[in-house]
Every structure is written in structure tokens, then in C-alpha cells.
């Protein structure tokens, strides 16, 4: 079990540029979550998918953020255009759909710095 | 609305002493409660969960947690702390939501174990 894989681990970009973060969930997990972690706001749920379908995107900060899950093994979180306040660590997590007692499995995150 | 509170930003304890990290929750219906640990530059790792049954739950690395329904608490405990337990600890509640299950995290408590 390779775990949840995120790429890149670090991303440094200039304000206004497009940023794409990638996630490969654990095979067989049907639910995928994107979280953002900052010192000020802690861990925030941005969006989650069940069976590749977005269920709740109420945590997405604004229209500059978008997420897709084209298949069961891949998801992207895109920020366009990026701003310095988007600097944070972005985590992807997966779990088995339909089981309230299933814990989340997190990737090691992408540390995004927007200058 | 579901919520989780971790009243302490930091807990300091000497190695060998017992430790407690506090968590209280608010959720409609039966609570599904979790503890996670985060080490530097890593994603969150699952420690233990409470679903139903025995109020004392045992988990990884010698940690346990006590569920108290009347006080709506789920405190994390360990009889004898190790320096290597120093990390950031998150309490979380899983709740049913339209179309899926959201996991809400507390703000986190930093545990510092002094040798």
C-alpha cells in the first residue's frame, strides 16, 4: 500500500500564475478530500468527492479555486490566478465511501508558496 | 452543526508522566470520533477512533482515549509520555452530510514532551 500520493511536495510560484496540485488516492478508496492547513485557520476542508463526483465544495474559498476528479485514481486542485494569501500546505486524503467509522488517509501534502 | 473544540494550544509534560489532550465535540446523532497525529512535514496519521461500545478506546503507540457522552468529550491519554510523542494532535468528528460524510477537525494541540 503506497498510501495517498501528492505532487509536487513543494511549489513556489509568483502571484498571478496558475498552480495545479495533484493527488492519487489509495486504490479502492471511493472518497477523496482536499484540505488546506495554515497557522491562522488550521485545517480547512475545501472539497470532497464520492465516486469521482464533487459532493460538497462549500469550503472552496473563491472562484479562483477548482478541483476535478476525472477518474478514481487521480484528482487535481487548481488555483488560477494564485495570490500570496493562498500560501499554505494542501493535503489530499482518501477513505472508503459509506463507512462513518473509516479513518482518513492523508498524503504528505504540498507546501505552496506564492510570492 | 458539527464542531470540535481543543481548548489547549499546547500541552507540556515530562517524559514518563501521563499525558492528556482534551477534546469536546458537538454533533447531532451518534458521534464518530477520531484522533490523528501530525509530525513535521507529514500528513495526519490516524491514531484511534470511537464508534460505539466500550468508552475506553485503545490505539496506536500506546495511546488511548476516553469517550464521555454526558460531557461530550473524547480526551486523548497516554500513561507514560515519550519524547517521540511530541507532535501536533487533532481531534475529529465524522458526521453524515447530504450525499456523504464530512470530517471536521479541531484546531489541534501541540504536545511537547520534555526529557
mmCIF file of C-alpha atoms in Angstrom:
data_model
loop_
_atom_site.group_PDB
_atom_site.id
_atom_site.type_symbol
_atom_site.label_atom_id
_atom_site.label_comp_id
_atom_site.label_asym_id
_atom_site.label_seq_id
_atom_site.Cartn_x
_atom_site.Cartn_y
_atom_site.Cartn_z
ATOM 1 C CA UNK A 1 0.000 0.000 0.000
ATOM 2 C CA UNK A 2 1.734 3.125 -1.266
ATOM 3 C CA UNK A 3 -0.599 5.446 0.588
ATOM 4 C CA UNK A 4 -2.002 8.697 -0.750
ATOM 5 C CA UNK A 5 0.481 10.303 -3.108
ATOM 6 C CA UNK A 6 0.632 14.033 -3.648
ATOM 7 C CA UNK A 7 2.749 16.035 -6.018
ATOM 8 C CA UNK A 8 4.633 18.242 -6.012
ATOM 9 C CA UNK A 9 5.829 18.318 -2.377
ATOM 10 C CA UNK A 10 6.809 21.956 -2.715
ATOM 11 C CA UNK A 11 5.635 24.618 -5.112
ATOM 12 C CA UNK A 12 6.892 28.177 -5.295
ATOM 13 C CA UNK A 13 5.204 30.481 -7.752
ATOM 14 C CA UNK A 14 4.595 34.119 -8.419
ATOM 15 C CA UNK A 15 1.318 35.867 -7.849
ATOM 16 C CA UNK A 16 -0.971 35.548 -10.839
ATOM 17 C CA UNK A 17 0.376 32.210 -12.011
ATOM 18 C CA UNK A 18 -1.683 29.051 -12.293
ATOM 19 C CA UNK A 19 -0.947 26.296 -9.797
ATOM 20 C CA UNK A 20 -2.024 22.667 -10.107
ATOM 21 C CA UNK A 21 -1.760 20.242 -7.234
ATOM 22 C CA UNK A 22 -2.133 16.510 -7.819
ATOM 23 C CA UNK A 23 -3.332 13.592 -5.769
ATOM 24 C CA UNK A 24 -3.506 9.843 -6.206
ATOM 25 C CA UNK A 25 -5.750 8.234 -3.582
ATOM 26 C CA UNK A 26 -5.358 4.767 -2.160
ATOM 27 C CA UNK A 27 -6.659 2.153 -4.547
ATOM 28 C CA UNK A 28 -10.200 1.128 -3.653
ATOM 29 C CA UNK A 29 -10.991 4.280 -1.723
ATOM 30 C CA UNK A 30 -14.055 5.971 -3.152
ATOM 31 C CA UNK A 31 -13.979 9.225 -1.197
ATOM 32 C CA UNK A 32 -11.382 11.925 -1.666
ATOM 33 C CA UNK A 33 -10.909 15.119 0.316
ATOM 34 C CA UNK A 34 -8.848 18.267 -0.198
ATOM 35 C CA UNK A 35 -7.794 20.180 2.936
ATOM 36 C CA UNK A 36 -5.773 23.340 3.428
ATOM 37 C CA UNK A 37 -3.659 23.924 6.534
ATOM 38 C CA UNK A 38 -2.421 27.288 7.761
ATOM 39 C CA UNK A 39 -1.269 28.545 11.114
ATOM 40 C CA UNK A 40 -4.080 31.063 11.275
ATOM 41 C CA UNK A 41 -7.012 28.927 10.147
ATOM 42 C CA UNK A 42 -5.912 25.407 10.992
ATOM 43 C CA UNK A 43 -7.175 22.554 8.845
ATOM 44 C CA UNK A 44 -9.950 23.566 6.446
ATOM 45 C CA UNK A 45 -11.961 21.211 4.264
ATOM 46 C CA UNK A 46 -12.070 22.610 0.748
ATOM 47 C CA UNK A 47 -13.980 19.983 -1.197
ATOM 48 C CA UNK A 48 -14.713 16.288 -1.220
ATOM 49 C CA UNK A 49 -15.701 13.709 -3.802
ATOM 50 C CA UNK A 50 -17.582 10.432 -3.646
ATOM 51 C CA UNK A 51 -17.117 8.117 -6.618
ATOM 52 C CA UNK A 52 -15.435 10.953 -8.543
ATOM 53 C CA UNK A 53 -18.420 13.268 -8.058
ATOM 54 C CA UNK A 54 -17.996 16.513 -6.082
ATOM 55 C CA UNK A 55 -20.318 16.368 -3.097
ATOM 56 C CA UNK A 56 -19.554 19.479 -1.105
ATOM 57 C CA UNK A 57 -17.404 22.354 -2.333
ATOM 58 C CA UNK A 58 -18.638 24.896 0.172
ATOM 59 C CA UNK A 59 -15.147 25.200 1.590
ATOM 60 C CA UNK A 60 -13.575 26.347 -1.652
ATOM 61 C CA UNK A 61 -12.537 29.918 -0.877
ATOM 62 C CA UNK A 62 -13.482 31.534 -4.177
ATOM 63 C CA UNK A 63 -13.807 31.012 -7.880
ATOM 64 C CA UNK A 64 -10.065 31.009 -8.326
ATOM 65 C CA UNK A 65 -10.075 27.506 -6.849
ATOM 66 C CA UNK A 66 -11.309 24.490 -8.761
ATOM 67 C CA UNK A 67 -10.999 20.741 -8.266
ATOM 68 C CA UNK A 68 -11.551 17.789 -10.535
ATOM 69 C CA UNK A 69 -11.544 14.047 -10.232
ATOM 70 C CA UNK A 70 -11.579 12.607 -13.759
ATOM 71 C CA UNK A 71 -11.205 9.029 -12.527
ATOM 72 C CA UNK A 72 -10.931 7.005 -9.344
ATOM 73 C CA UNK A 73 -7.162 7.271 -9.179
ATOM 74 C CA UNK A 74 -6.483 10.939 -9.781
ATOM 75 C CA UNK A 75 -7.583 14.350 -8.596
ATOM 76 C CA UNK A 76 -6.341 17.891 -9.124
ATOM 77 C CA UNK A 77 -6.761 21.134 -7.254
ATOM 78 C CA UNK A 78 -6.126 24.197 -9.367
ATOM 79 C CA UNK A 79 -5.666 27.805 -8.331
ATOM 80 C CA UNK A 80 -5.865 30.399 -11.079
ATOM 81 C CA UNK A 81 -4.694 33.079 -10.588
ATOM 82 C CA UNK A 82 -2.746 32.415 -7.417
ATOM 83 C CA UNK A 83 -2.340 35.033 -4.682
ATOM 84 C CA UNK A 84 0.059 35.291 -1.719
ATOM 85 C CA UNK A 85 -2.773 34.512 0.716
ATOM 86 C CA UNK A 86 -3.105 31.086 -0.913
ATOM 87 C CA UNK A 87 0.226 30.110 0.614
ATOM 88 C CA UNK A 88 -0.453 27.051 2.764
ATOM 89 C CA UNK A 89 0.018 23.309 2.934
ATOM 90 C CA UNK A 90 -2.583 21.487 0.879
ATOM 91 C CA UNK A 91 -3.480 17.924 1.850
ATOM 92 C CA UNK A 92 -5.331 15.264 -0.004
ATOM 93 C CA UNK A 93 -6.969 12.417 1.921
ATOM 94 C CA UNK A 94 -8.943 9.363 0.936
ATOM 95 C CA UNK A 95 -11.179 6.842 2.638
ATOM 96 C CA UNK A 96 -13.735 4.162 1.922
ATOM 97 C CA UNK A 97 -17.053 5.623 0.967
ATOM 98 C CA UNK A 98 -20.108 4.852 3.025
ATOM 99 C CA UNK A 99 -18.404 3.989 6.289
ATOM 100 C CA UNK A 100 -18.611 6.566 9.035
ATOM 101 C CA UNK A 101 -16.011 4.641 11.010
ATOM 102 C CA UNK A 102 -13.368 4.672 8.268
ATOM 103 C CA UNK A 103 -10.448 6.961 9.087
ATOM 104 C CA UNK A 104 -8.957 9.332 6.571
ATOM 105 C CA UNK A 105 -5.602 8.510 4.997
ATOM 106 C CA UNK A 106 -3.582 11.627 4.273
ATOM 107 C CA UNK A 107 -0.844 12.334 1.805
ATOM 108 C CA UNK A 108 2.234 14.257 2.909
ATOM 109 C CA UNK A 109 0.913 17.464 1.447
ATOM 110 C CA UNK A 110 2.034 20.134 -0.994
ATOM 111 C CA UNK A 111 3.581 23.217 0.529
ATOM 112 C CA UNK A 112 2.574 26.134 -1.686
ATOM 113 C CA UNK A 113 4.337 29.471 -1.514
ATOM 114 C CA UNK A 114 3.018 32.323 -3.632
ATOM 115 C CA UNK A 115 5.288 35.358 -3.782
ATOM 116 C CA UNK B 1 -23.838 21.986 13.105
ATOM 117 C CA UNK B 2 -20.956 19.714 13.952
ATOM 118 C CA UNK B 3 -17.924 21.132 15.712
ATOM 119 C CA UNK B 4 -14.851 20.091 17.629
ATOM 120 C CA UNK B 5 -13.012 22.078 20.287
ATOM 121 C CA UNK B 6 -9.497 21.531 21.544
ATOM 122 C CA UNK B 7 -9.155 24.047 24.359
ATOM 123 C CA UNK B 8 -5.384 23.859 24.707
ATOM 124 C CA UNK B 9 -2.993 25.169 22.074
ATOM 125 C CA UNK B 10 -0.099 23.374 23.731
ATOM 126 C CA UNK B 11 0.403 20.723 26.388
ATOM 127 C CA UNK B 12 3.738 20.311 28.123
ATOM 128 C CA UNK B 13 4.618 17.149 30.000
ATOM 129 C CA UNK B 14 7.759 15.498 31.293
ATOM 130 C CA UNK B 15 8.856 12.199 29.844
ATOM 131 C CA UNK B 16 7.448 9.300 31.812
ATOM 132 C CA UNK B 17 4.496 11.279 33.119
ATOM 133 C CA UNK B 18 0.932 10.682 31.993
ATOM 134 C CA UNK B 19 -0.485 12.983 29.358
ATOM 135 C CA UNK B 20 -3.967 14.168 28.461
ATOM 136 C CA UNK B 21 -5.000 16.135 25.397
ATOM 137 C CA UNK B 22 -8.540 17.442 25.666
ATOM 138 C CA UNK B 23 -11.325 17.407 23.094
ATOM 139 C CA UNK B 24 -15.003 18.244 23.221
ATOM 140 C CA UNK B 25 -17.460 17.890 20.391
ATOM 141 C CA UNK B 26 -20.891 18.865 19.204
ATOM 142 C CA UNK B 27 -22.767 16.668 16.760
ATOM 143 C CA UNK B 28 -26.320 15.678 16.062
ATOM 144 C CA UNK B 29 -26.880 11.967 16.303
ATOM 145 C CA UNK B 30 -24.286 9.389 17.283
ATOM 146 C CA UNK B 31 -20.720 10.686 17.259
ATOM 147 C CA UNK B 32 -17.914 9.054 15.315
ATOM 148 C CA UNK B 33 -14.755 10.410 16.887
ATOM 149 C CA UNK B 34 -11.131 10.187 15.846
ATOM 150 C CA UNK B 35 -7.685 11.253 16.929
ATOM 151 C CA UNK B 36 -4.890 11.962 14.468
ATOM 152 C CA UNK B 37 -1.243 12.887 14.944
ATOM 153 C CA UNK B 38 0.876 15.064 12.679
ATOM 154 C CA UNK B 39 4.661 15.081 12.660
ATOM 155 C CA UNK B 40 6.634 17.883 10.978
ATOM 156 C CA UNK B 41 6.337 17.973 7.197
ATOM 157 C CA UNK B 42 3.984 14.999 7.166
ATOM 158 C CA UNK B 43 0.304 14.397 6.710
ATOM 159 C CA UNK B 44 -2.023 13.461 9.528
ATOM 160 C CA UNK B 45 -1.890 9.874 10.732
ATOM 161 C CA UNK B 46 -4.807 8.020 12.279
ATOM 162 C CA UNK B 47 -4.345 7.080 15.949
ATOM 163 C CA UNK B 48 -7.671 5.736 17.159
ATOM 164 C CA UNK B 49 -11.418 6.015 16.850
ATOM 165 C CA UNK B 50 -14.593 5.672 18.857
ATOM 166 C CA UNK B 51 -17.653 4.276 17.161
ATOM 167 C CA UNK B 52 -19.674 2.504 19.816
ATOM 168 C CA UNK B 53 -19.243 0.205 22.766
ATOM 169 C CA UNK B 54 -16.506 0.481 25.374
ATOM 170 C CA UNK B 55 -15.862 4.080 26.397
ATOM 171 C CA UNK B 56 -12.100 3.486 26.614
ATOM 172 C CA UNK B 57 -10.581 3.079 23.195
ATOM 173 C CA UNK B 58 -7.027 1.865 22.628
ATOM 174 C CA UNK B 59 -4.988 2.908 19.625
ATOM 175 C CA UNK B 60 -1.529 3.123 18.153
ATOM 176 C CA UNK B 61 1.713 3.889 20.022
ATOM 177 C CA UNK B 62 0.170 3.229 23.447
ATOM 178 C CA UNK B 63 -2.417 5.980 23.158
ATOM 179 C CA UNK B 64 -5.970 5.607 24.391
ATOM 180 C CA UNK B 65 -8.990 7.873 24.548
ATOM 181 C CA UNK B 66 -11.947 8.080 26.847
ATOM 182 C CA UNK B 67 -15.384 8.822 25.466
ATOM 183 C CA UNK B 68 -17.748 10.615 27.834
ATOM 184 C CA UNK B 69 -21.200 11.118 26.409
ATOM 185 C CA UNK B 70 -22.565 13.309 29.197
ATOM 186 C CA UNK B 71 -19.635 15.692 28.916
ATOM 187 C CA UNK B 72 -19.399 15.335 25.122
ATOM 188 C CA UNK B 73 -15.692 14.779 25.486
ATOM 189 C CA UNK B 74 -13.129 12.484 23.899
ATOM 190 C CA UNK B 75 -9.824 13.107 25.660
ATOM 191 C CA UNK B 76 -6.620 11.506 24.429
ATOM 192 C CA UNK B 77 -4.431 9.892 27.077
ATOM 193 C CA UNK B 78 -1.203 8.026 27.485
ATOM 194 C CA UNK B 79 0.054 6.593 30.791
ATOM 195 C CA UNK B 80 3.713 7.386 30.172
ATOM 196 C CA UNK B 81 4.817 10.023 27.670
ATOM 197 C CA UNK B 82 7.831 9.677 25.403
ATOM 198 C CA UNK B 83 9.878 12.462 23.866
ATOM 199 C CA UNK B 84 8.976 10.990 20.482
ATOM 200 C CA UNK B 85 5.295 11.684 21.221
ATOM 201 C CA UNK B 86 5.979 15.378 20.685
ATOM 202 C CA UNK B 87 3.776 16.335 17.742
ATOM 203 C CA UNK B 88 0.545 18.064 16.755
ATOM 204 C CA UNK B 89 -2.627 16.198 17.709
ATOM 205 C CA UNK B 90 -6.018 16.647 16.108
ATOM 206 C CA UNK B 91 -9.402 15.522 17.342
ATOM 207 C CA UNK B 92 -12.035 14.988 14.652
ATOM 208 C CA UNK B 93 -15.709 14.154 14.351
ATOM 209 C CA UNK B 94 -17.275 12.435 11.381
ATOM 210 C CA UNK B 95 -20.853 13.281 10.623
ATOM 211 C CA UNK B 96 -23.340 12.375 7.986
ATOM 212 C CA UNK B 97 -23.966 15.075 5.471
ATOM 213 C CA UNK B 98 -26.078 15.211 2.382
ATOM 214 C CA UNK B 99 -24.515 12.822 -0.077
ATOM 215 C CA UNK B 100 -21.600 11.827 2.099
ATOM 216 C CA UNK B 101 -19.649 12.136 5.307
ATOM 217 C CA UNK B 102 -17.636 15.163 6.348
ATOM 218 C CA UNK B 103 -14.793 15.033 8.820
ATOM 219 C CA UNK B 104 -14.464 18.152 10.956
ATOM 220 C CA UNK B 105 -11.152 18.733 12.725
ATOM 221 C CA UNK B 106 -10.324 20.653 15.856
ATOM 222 C CA UNK B 107 -7.683 23.365 15.791
ATOM 223 C CA UNK B 108 -5.001 20.986 17.021
ATOM 224 C CA UNK B 109 -2.968 20.747 20.221
ATOM 225 C CA UNK B 110 0.794 20.748 20.180
ATOM 226 C CA UNK B 111 2.233 18.231 22.620
ATOM 227 C CA UNK B 112 5.721 18.874 23.907
ATOM 228 C CA UNK B 113 7.356 16.119 25.940
ATOM 229 C CA UNK B 114 10.486 17.172 27.768
ATOM 230 C CA UNK B 115 13.253 14.694 28.526
#
